Tab-separated table of C-alpha atoms in Angstrom:
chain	number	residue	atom	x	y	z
A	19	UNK	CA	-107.222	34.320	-100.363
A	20	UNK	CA	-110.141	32.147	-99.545
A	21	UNK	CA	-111.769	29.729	-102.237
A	22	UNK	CA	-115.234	28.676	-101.241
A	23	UNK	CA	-115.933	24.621	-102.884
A	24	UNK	CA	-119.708	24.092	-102.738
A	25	UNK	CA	-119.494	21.094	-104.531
A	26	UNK	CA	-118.666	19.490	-101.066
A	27	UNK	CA	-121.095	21.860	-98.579
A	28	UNK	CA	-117.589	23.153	-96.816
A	29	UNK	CA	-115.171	26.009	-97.260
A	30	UNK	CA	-111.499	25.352	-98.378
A	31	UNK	CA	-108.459	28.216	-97.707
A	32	UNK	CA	-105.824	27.690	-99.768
A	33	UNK	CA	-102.317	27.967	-97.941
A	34	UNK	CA	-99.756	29.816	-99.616
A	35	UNK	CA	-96.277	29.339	-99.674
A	36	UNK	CA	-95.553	31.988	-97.596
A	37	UNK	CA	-98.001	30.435	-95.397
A	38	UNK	CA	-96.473	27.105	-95.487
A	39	UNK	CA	-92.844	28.215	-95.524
A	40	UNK	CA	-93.478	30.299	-92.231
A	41	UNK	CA	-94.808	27.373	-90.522
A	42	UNK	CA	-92.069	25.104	-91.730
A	43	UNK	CA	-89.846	28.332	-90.202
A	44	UNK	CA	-91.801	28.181	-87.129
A	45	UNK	CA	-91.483	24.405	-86.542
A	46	UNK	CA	-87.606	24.711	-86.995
A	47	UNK	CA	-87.369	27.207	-84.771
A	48	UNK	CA	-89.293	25.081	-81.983
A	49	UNK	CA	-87.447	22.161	-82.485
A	50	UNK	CA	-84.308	24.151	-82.511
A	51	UNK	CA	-85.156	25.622	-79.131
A	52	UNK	CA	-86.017	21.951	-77.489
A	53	UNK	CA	-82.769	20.502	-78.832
A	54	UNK	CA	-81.031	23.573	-77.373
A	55	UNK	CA	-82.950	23.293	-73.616
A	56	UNK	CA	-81.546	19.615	-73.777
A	57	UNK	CA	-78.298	20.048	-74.349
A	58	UNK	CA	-77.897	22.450	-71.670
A	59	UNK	CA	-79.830	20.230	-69.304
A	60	UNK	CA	-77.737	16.817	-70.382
A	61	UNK	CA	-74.468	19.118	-69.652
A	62	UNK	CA	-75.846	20.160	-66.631
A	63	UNK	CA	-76.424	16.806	-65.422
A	64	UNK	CA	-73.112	15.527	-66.487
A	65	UNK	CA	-71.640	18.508	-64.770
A	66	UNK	CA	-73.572	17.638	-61.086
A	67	UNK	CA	-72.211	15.211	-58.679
A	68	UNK	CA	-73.503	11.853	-57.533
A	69	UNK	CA	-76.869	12.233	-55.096
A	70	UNK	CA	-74.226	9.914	-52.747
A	71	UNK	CA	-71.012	12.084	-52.675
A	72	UNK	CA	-72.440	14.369	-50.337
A	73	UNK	CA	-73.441	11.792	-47.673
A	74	UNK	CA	-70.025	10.212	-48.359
A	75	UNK	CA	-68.247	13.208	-47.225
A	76	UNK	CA	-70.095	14.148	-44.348
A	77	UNK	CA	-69.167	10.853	-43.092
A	78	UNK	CA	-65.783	10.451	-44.270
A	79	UNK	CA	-65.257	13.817	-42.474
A	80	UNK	CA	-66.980	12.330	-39.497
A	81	UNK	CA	-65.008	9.134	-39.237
A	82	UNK	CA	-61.419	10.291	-40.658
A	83	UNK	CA	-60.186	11.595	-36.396
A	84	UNK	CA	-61.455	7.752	-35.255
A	85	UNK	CA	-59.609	6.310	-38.505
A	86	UNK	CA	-56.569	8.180	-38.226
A	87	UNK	CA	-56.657	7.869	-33.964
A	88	UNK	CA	-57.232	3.982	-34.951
A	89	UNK	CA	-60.107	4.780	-32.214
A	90	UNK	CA	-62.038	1.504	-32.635
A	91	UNK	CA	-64.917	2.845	-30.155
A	92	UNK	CA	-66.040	6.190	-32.320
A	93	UNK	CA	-65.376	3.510	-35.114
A	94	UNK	CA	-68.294	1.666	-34.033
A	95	UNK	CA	-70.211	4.648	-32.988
A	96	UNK	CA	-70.214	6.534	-36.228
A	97	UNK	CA	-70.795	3.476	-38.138
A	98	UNK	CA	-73.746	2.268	-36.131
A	99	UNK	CA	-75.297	6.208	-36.546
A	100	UNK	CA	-75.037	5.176	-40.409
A	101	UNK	CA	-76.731	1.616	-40.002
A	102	UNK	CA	-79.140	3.490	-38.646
A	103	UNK	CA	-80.467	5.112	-40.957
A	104	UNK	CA	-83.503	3.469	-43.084
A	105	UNK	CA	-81.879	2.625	-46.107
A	106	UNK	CA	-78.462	1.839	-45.105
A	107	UNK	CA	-77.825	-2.036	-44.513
A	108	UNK	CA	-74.422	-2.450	-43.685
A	109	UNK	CA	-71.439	0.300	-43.200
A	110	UNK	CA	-68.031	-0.786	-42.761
A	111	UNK	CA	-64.541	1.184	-42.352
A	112	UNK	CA	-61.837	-1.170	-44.248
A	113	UNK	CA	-57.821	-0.376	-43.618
A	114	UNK	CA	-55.654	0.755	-47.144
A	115	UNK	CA	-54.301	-2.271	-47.345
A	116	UNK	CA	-58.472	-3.277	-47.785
A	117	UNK	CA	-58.744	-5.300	-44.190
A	118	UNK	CA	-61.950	-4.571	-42.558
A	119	UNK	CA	-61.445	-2.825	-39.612
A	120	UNK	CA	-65.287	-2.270	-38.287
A	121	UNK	CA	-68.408	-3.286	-39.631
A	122	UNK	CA	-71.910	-2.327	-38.556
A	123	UNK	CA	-75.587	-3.399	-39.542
A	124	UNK	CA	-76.275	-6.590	-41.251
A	125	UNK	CA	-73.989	-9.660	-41.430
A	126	UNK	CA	-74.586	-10.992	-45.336
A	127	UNK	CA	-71.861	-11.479	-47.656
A	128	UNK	CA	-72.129	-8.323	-50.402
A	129	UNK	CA	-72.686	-10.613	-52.765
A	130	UNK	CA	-75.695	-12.345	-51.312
A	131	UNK	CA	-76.802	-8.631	-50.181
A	132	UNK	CA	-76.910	-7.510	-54.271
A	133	UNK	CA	-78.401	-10.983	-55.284
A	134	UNK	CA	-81.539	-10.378	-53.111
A	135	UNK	CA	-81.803	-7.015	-54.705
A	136	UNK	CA	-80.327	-5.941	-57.715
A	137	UNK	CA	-81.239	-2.415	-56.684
A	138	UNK	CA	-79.237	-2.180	-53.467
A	139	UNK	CA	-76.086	-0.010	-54.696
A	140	UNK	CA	-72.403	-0.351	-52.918
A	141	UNK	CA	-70.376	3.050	-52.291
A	142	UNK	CA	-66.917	3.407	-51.182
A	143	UNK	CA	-65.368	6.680	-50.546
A	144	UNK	CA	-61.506	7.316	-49.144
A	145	UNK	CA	-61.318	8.465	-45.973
A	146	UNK	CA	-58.090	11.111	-46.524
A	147	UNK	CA	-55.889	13.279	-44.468
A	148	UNK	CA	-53.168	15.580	-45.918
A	149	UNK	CA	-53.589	13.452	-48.929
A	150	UNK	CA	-52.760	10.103	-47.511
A	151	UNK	CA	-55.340	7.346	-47.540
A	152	UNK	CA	-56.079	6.278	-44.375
A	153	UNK	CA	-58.743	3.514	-45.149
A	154	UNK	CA	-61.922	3.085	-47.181
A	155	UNK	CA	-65.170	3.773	-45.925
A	156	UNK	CA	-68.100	1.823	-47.447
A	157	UNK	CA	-71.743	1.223	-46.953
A	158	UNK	CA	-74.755	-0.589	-48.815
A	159	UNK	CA	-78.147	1.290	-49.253
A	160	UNK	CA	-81.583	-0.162	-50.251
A	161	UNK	CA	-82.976	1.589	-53.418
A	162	UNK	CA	-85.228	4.549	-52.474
A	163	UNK	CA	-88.665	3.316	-52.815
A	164	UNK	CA	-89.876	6.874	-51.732
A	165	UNK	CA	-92.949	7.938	-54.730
């Protein structure tokens, strides 16, 4: 139903309530559908591993024969390969009983590392076999500044 006002120079339309109640309907339904999309995302995310765990594994599985072998050498080797890369600073293999048995890359104290950038992040992962800890393998990475 249209309703013409030429009091004003411009046409009105009246909105009925169906009108009105199926855009209400229609608005629910869209928000509905975005809260939905998020929740699946945010359990998806909660659900995914850490971007590091990978990279911790590949070398944990790299270094665990040196570590278990006590094979200071491939120690050195594999931990230098890590330094190595652009935004690892320092990797180091530590014993179970947490005495540092290797160390590669740069020499500051973790502390003073973080201090200079808050960014920089600090990963330790086990280095395992047949369930036994060997020793803890650990590294420092600059924050990607990739864009």
């Amino acid at each position: 139903m249209h309703i013409f006002n030429l009091k004003k120079g411009f046409a009105l339309r009246r909105i009925t309530f169906s009108t009105a109640h199926r855009l209400i309907l229609l608005t629910l339904l869209i928000t509905g559908l975005f809260i939905a999309v998020m929740v699946a995302v945010t359990s998806q995310m909660d659900q995914s591993l850490p971007a590091e765990e990978p990279l911790g594994r590949h070398y944990e599985r790299l270094i665990r024969p040196a570590v278990a072998a006590l094979n200071q050498a491939e120690i050195n080797r594999v931990l230098a390969s890590m330094a190595e890369d652009d935004n690892i600073l320092r990797a180091a293999v530590f014993s179970a009983s947490g005495e540092r048995i290797a160390q590669q890359g740069v020499t500051t104290l973790l502390p003073q590392l973080i201090r200079e950038e808050p960014l920089r992040t600090s990963f330790f992962v086990p280095v395992k076999e047949d369930d036994q800890v060997l020793g803890y393998l650990h590294w420092v990475r600059e924050p990607n500044k990739a864009k």
